[in-house]
Amino acid sequence: PDPVPSPCSDPDPALRRRTADHNPADPPLPPLPRVAMSPSPPLSTVVVHPLVLLGVVDHYNRVCKDSKKRAIGILLGTSNKGIVQCTNSFAVPFEEDERDSSVWFLDHNYLENMYEMFRKVNAREVVVGWYSSGPKIRPADLDIHGLLHNYASAPCLVVI
């Protein structure tokens, strides 16, 4: 059974997760709902601080080295007048089907719990986007990016 969703998550598990048991022959899932937030100016600059780069490299080395997997995580920081400052990050459990890239799993409960803990340490840092270890953008990234709209009004994607 799914745990009780937090206020940040969508209560419908079909919208929150795509798992390996999702059949591509099934009708497509409805679009993810958007969180009502004030409109943001367009992003002009994204500044990634060294601590974030160190965290991404560590995440990649622990999880993805010598495999075809990729590391995905959340970027925390601030956004002001189109300039995003990525000052912190955390890894998120992520799995992707090697045969079908449209089948993936991102652990929402983990994301929300980690974000709550980070907010207790630094309430000024909010979700500003997400990172992927690349080396390129994949078709499922659009769905993942849409999912991040539940946590940030204008999330940015940084491919590292």
mmCIF file of C-alpha atoms in Angstrom:
data_model
loop_
_atom_site.group_PDB
_atom_site.id
_atom_site.type_symbol
_atom_site.label_atom_id
_atom_site.label_comp_id
_atom_site.label_asym_id
_atom_site.label_seq_id
_atom_site.Cartn_x
_atom_site.Cartn_y
_atom_site.Cartn_z
ATOM 1 C CA PRO A 1 0.000 0.000 0.000
ATOM 2 C CA ASP A 2 1.126 3.520 -0.779
ATOM 3 C CA PRO A 3 1.831 5.733 2.230
ATOM 4 C CA VAL A 4 -0.263 8.834 2.841
ATOM 5 C CA PRO A 5 0.905 11.474 0.336
ATOM 6 C CA SER A 6 2.422 14.709 1.558
ATOM 7 C CA PRO A 7 0.888 18.079 0.626
ATOM 8 C CA CYS A 8 3.507 18.405 -2.144
ATOM 9 C CA SER A 9 2.622 15.180 -3.887
ATOM 10 C CA ASP A 10 -0.217 14.095 -6.083
ATOM 11 C CA PRO A 11 -2.492 11.633 -4.269
ATOM 12 C CA ASP A 12 -2.928 9.452 -7.368
ATOM 13 C CA PRO A 13 -0.111 6.860 -7.539
ATOM 14 C CA ALA A 14 -0.630 6.437 -11.292
ATOM 15 C CA LEU A 15 0.399 10.055 -11.726
ATOM 16 C CA ARG A 16 3.235 9.882 -9.224
ATOM 17 C CA ARG A 17 5.044 6.809 -10.473
ATOM 18 C CA ARG A 18 5.811 4.919 -13.610
ATOM 19 C CA THR A 19 7.062 1.505 -12.727
ATOM 20 C CA ALA A 20 8.369 -1.504 -14.572
ATOM 21 C CA ASP A 21 4.912 -3.098 -14.442
ATOM 22 C CA HIS A 22 3.375 -0.234 -16.476
ATOM 23 C CA ASN A 23 2.299 -1.686 -19.814
ATOM 24 C CA PRO A 24 3.068 0.621 -22.785
ATOM 25 C CA ALA A 25 -0.069 -0.773 -24.489
ATOM 26 C CA ASP A 26 -2.202 0.816 -21.750
ATOM 27 C CA PRO A 27 -3.682 4.240 -22.510
ATOM 28 C CA PRO A 28 -1.228 7.068 -21.791
ATOM 29 C CA LEU A 29 -1.197 8.504 -18.302
ATOM 30 C CA PRO A 30 -2.890 11.900 -17.922
ATOM 31 C CA PRO A 31 -0.599 14.917 -17.693
ATOM 32 C CA LEU A 32 0.817 15.702 -14.279
ATOM 33 C CA PRO A 33 -0.983 18.436 -12.341
ATOM 34 C CA ARG A 34 0.798 21.719 -11.813
ATOM 35 C CA VAL A 35 1.286 23.376 -8.452
ATOM 36 C CA ALA A 36 -0.218 26.854 -8.429
ATOM 37 C CA MET A 37 2.706 29.212 -7.936
ATOM 38 C CA SER A 38 3.358 32.796 -8.887
ATOM 39 C CA PRO A 39 4.855 33.149 -12.364
ATOM 40 C CA SER A 40 8.634 33.405 -12.511
ATOM 41 C CA PRO A 41 10.710 35.461 -14.917
ATOM 42 C CA PRO A 42 12.450 33.391 -17.599
ATOM 43 C CA LEU A 43 15.749 31.848 -16.535
ATOM 44 C CA SER A 44 18.757 33.668 -17.933
ATOM 45 C CA THR A 45 21.597 32.224 -15.830
ATOM 46 C CA VAL A 46 22.106 29.080 -13.766
ATOM 47 C CA VAL A 47 25.056 29.149 -11.340
ATOM 48 C CA VAL A 48 26.122 25.730 -10.054
ATOM 49 C CA HIS A 49 28.207 25.965 -6.873
ATOM 50 C CA PRO A 50 31.201 23.633 -6.299
ATOM 51 C CA LEU A 51 29.457 21.711 -3.494
ATOM 52 C CA VAL A 52 26.764 20.670 -5.972
ATOM 53 C CA LEU A 53 29.326 19.463 -8.514
ATOM 54 C CA LEU A 54 31.092 17.466 -5.813
ATOM 55 C CA GLY A 55 27.808 15.881 -4.731
ATOM 56 C CA VAL A 56 26.864 14.935 -8.296
ATOM 57 C CA VAL A 57 30.261 13.343 -8.971
ATOM 58 C CA ASP A 58 30.032 11.410 -5.690
ATOM 59 C CA HIS A 59 26.500 10.241 -6.550
ATOM 60 C CA TYR A 60 27.612 9.114 -10.013
ATOM 61 C CA ASN A 61 30.648 7.227 -8.644
ATOM 62 C CA ARG A 62 28.554 5.435 -6.007
ATOM 63 C CA VAL A 63 25.638 4.435 -8.219
ATOM 64 C CA CYS A 64 26.476 4.570 -11.901
ATOM 65 C CA LYS A 65 30.165 4.023 -12.471
ATOM 66 C CA ASP A 66 30.895 1.153 -14.893
ATOM 67 C CA SER A 67 27.216 0.820 -15.834
ATOM 68 C CA LYS A 68 24.717 2.348 -18.247
ATOM 69 C CA LYS A 69 22.715 3.883 -15.399
ATOM 70 C CA ARG A 70 22.529 7.609 -14.819
ATOM 71 C CA ALA A 71 22.414 9.655 -11.657
ATOM 72 C CA ILE A 72 19.441 11.933 -11.048
ATOM 73 C CA GLY A 73 18.993 14.309 -8.154
ATOM 74 C CA ILE A 74 17.423 17.511 -6.927
ATOM 75 C CA LEU A 75 19.013 20.969 -7.033
ATOM 76 C CA LEU A 76 18.334 23.296 -4.122
ATOM 77 C CA GLY A 77 19.023 26.996 -3.968
ATOM 78 C CA THR A 78 17.442 30.328 -4.784
ATOM 79 C CA SER A 79 16.015 32.013 -7.852
ATOM 80 C CA ASN A 80 15.870 35.763 -8.214
ATOM 81 C CA LYS A 81 15.197 37.835 -11.345
ATOM 82 C CA GLY A 82 15.951 34.952 -13.702
ATOM 83 C CA ILE A 83 19.225 33.960 -12.006
ATOM 84 C CA VAL A 84 19.241 30.553 -10.335
ATOM 85 C CA GLN A 85 21.861 29.828 -7.661
ATOM 86 C CA CYS A 86 22.228 26.053 -7.149
ATOM 87 C CA THR A 87 23.852 25.888 -3.707
ATOM 88 C CA ASN A 88 22.992 22.355 -2.599
ATOM 89 C CA SER A 89 21.724 19.058 -3.956
ATOM 90 C CA PHE A 90 20.745 15.560 -3.017
ATOM 91 C CA ALA A 91 20.564 12.280 -4.894
ATOM 92 C CA VAL A 92 17.207 10.656 -5.584
ATOM 93 C CA PRO A 93 16.689 6.915 -6.099
ATOM 94 C CA PHE A 94 15.995 6.484 -9.803
ATOM 95 C CA GLU A 95 15.646 3.449 -12.052
ATOM 96 C CA GLU A 96 15.105 3.285 -15.782
ATOM 97 C CA ASP A 97 14.222 0.263 -17.896
ATOM 98 C CA GLU A 98 17.140 -0.449 -20.224
ATOM 99 C CA ARG A 99 14.847 -1.791 -22.969
ATOM 100 C CA ASP A 100 12.132 0.872 -22.755
ATOM 101 C CA SER A 101 13.204 4.369 -21.737
ATOM 102 C CA SER A 102 9.590 5.422 -21.188
ATOM 103 C CA VAL A 103 9.459 3.153 -18.109
ATOM 104 C CA TRP A 104 11.130 4.749 -15.101
ATOM 105 C CA PHE A 105 10.793 5.124 -11.352
ATOM 106 C CA LEU A 106 11.659 8.139 -9.217
ATOM 107 C CA ASP A 107 11.121 7.754 -5.460
ATOM 108 C CA HIS A 108 8.785 10.621 -4.513
ATOM 109 C CA ASN A 109 8.629 9.717 -0.841
ATOM 110 C CA TYR A 110 12.412 9.878 -0.567
ATOM 111 C CA LEU A 111 12.466 13.211 -2.427
ATOM 112 C CA GLU A 112 9.884 14.748 -0.131
ATOM 113 C CA ASN A 113 11.507 13.424 3.076
ATOM 114 C CA MET A 114 14.955 14.668 2.048
ATOM 115 C CA TYR A 115 13.554 18.058 1.071
ATOM 116 C CA GLU A 116 11.840 18.356 4.464
ATOM 117 C CA MET A 117 15.144 17.627 6.232
ATOM 118 C CA PHE A 118 17.054 20.129 4.090
ATOM 119 C CA ARG A 119 14.383 22.769 4.801
ATOM 120 C CA LYS A 120 14.954 22.302 8.548
ATOM 121 C CA VAL A 121 18.642 23.111 8.064
ATOM 122 C CA ASN A 122 18.247 25.977 5.590
ATOM 123 C CA ALA A 123 14.731 27.261 4.994
ATOM 124 C CA ARG A 124 15.912 29.654 2.267
ATOM 125 C CA GLU A 125 16.882 26.834 -0.065
ATOM 126 C CA VAL A 126 14.030 25.652 -2.251
ATOM 127 C CA VAL A 127 13.849 23.197 -5.135
ATOM 128 C CA VAL A 128 15.146 25.045 -8.191
ATOM 129 C CA GLY A 129 15.559 22.084 -10.519
ATOM 130 C CA TRP A 130 17.194 18.723 -11.043
ATOM 131 C CA TYR A 131 20.335 17.196 -12.452
ATOM 132 C CA SER A 132 21.123 14.246 -14.657
ATOM 133 C CA SER A 133 24.528 12.728 -15.241
ATOM 134 C CA GLY A 134 23.862 12.681 -18.983
ATOM 135 C CA PRO A 135 25.669 12.466 -21.339
ATOM 136 C CA LYS A 136 22.559 13.577 -23.232
ATOM 137 C CA ILE A 137 18.930 14.443 -22.710
ATOM 138 C CA ARG A 138 16.665 11.405 -22.991
ATOM 139 C CA PRO A 139 12.988 11.147 -24.016
ATOM 140 C CA ALA A 140 11.804 10.451 -20.433
ATOM 141 C CA ASP A 141 13.428 13.683 -19.247
ATOM 142 C CA LEU A 142 10.422 15.667 -20.407
ATOM 143 C CA ASP A 143 8.171 13.598 -18.125
ATOM 144 C CA ILE A 144 10.620 13.949 -15.229
ATOM 145 C CA HIS A 145 10.798 17.692 -15.823
ATOM 146 C CA GLY A 146 7.004 17.869 -15.776
ATOM 147 C CA LEU A 147 7.005 15.994 -12.489
ATOM 148 C CA LEU A 148 9.387 18.592 -11.004
ATOM 149 C CA HIS A 149 6.762 21.269 -11.673
ATOM 150 C CA ASN A 150 5.043 19.846 -8.566
ATOM 151 C CA TYR A 151 7.996 21.139 -6.517
ATOM 152 C CA ALA A 152 9.167 24.262 -8.394
ATOM 153 C CA SER A 153 7.363 26.731 -10.643
ATOM 154 C CA ALA A 154 10.177 26.869 -13.221
ATOM 155 C CA PRO A 155 12.608 23.995 -12.604
ATOM 156 C CA CYS A 156 15.880 23.917 -14.492
ATOM 157 C CA LEU A 157 17.632 20.801 -15.772
ATOM 158 C CA VAL A 158 21.422 20.659 -15.462
ATOM 159 C CA VAL A 159 23.116 17.873 -17.422
ATOM 160 C CA ILE A 160 26.478 17.152 -15.815
#
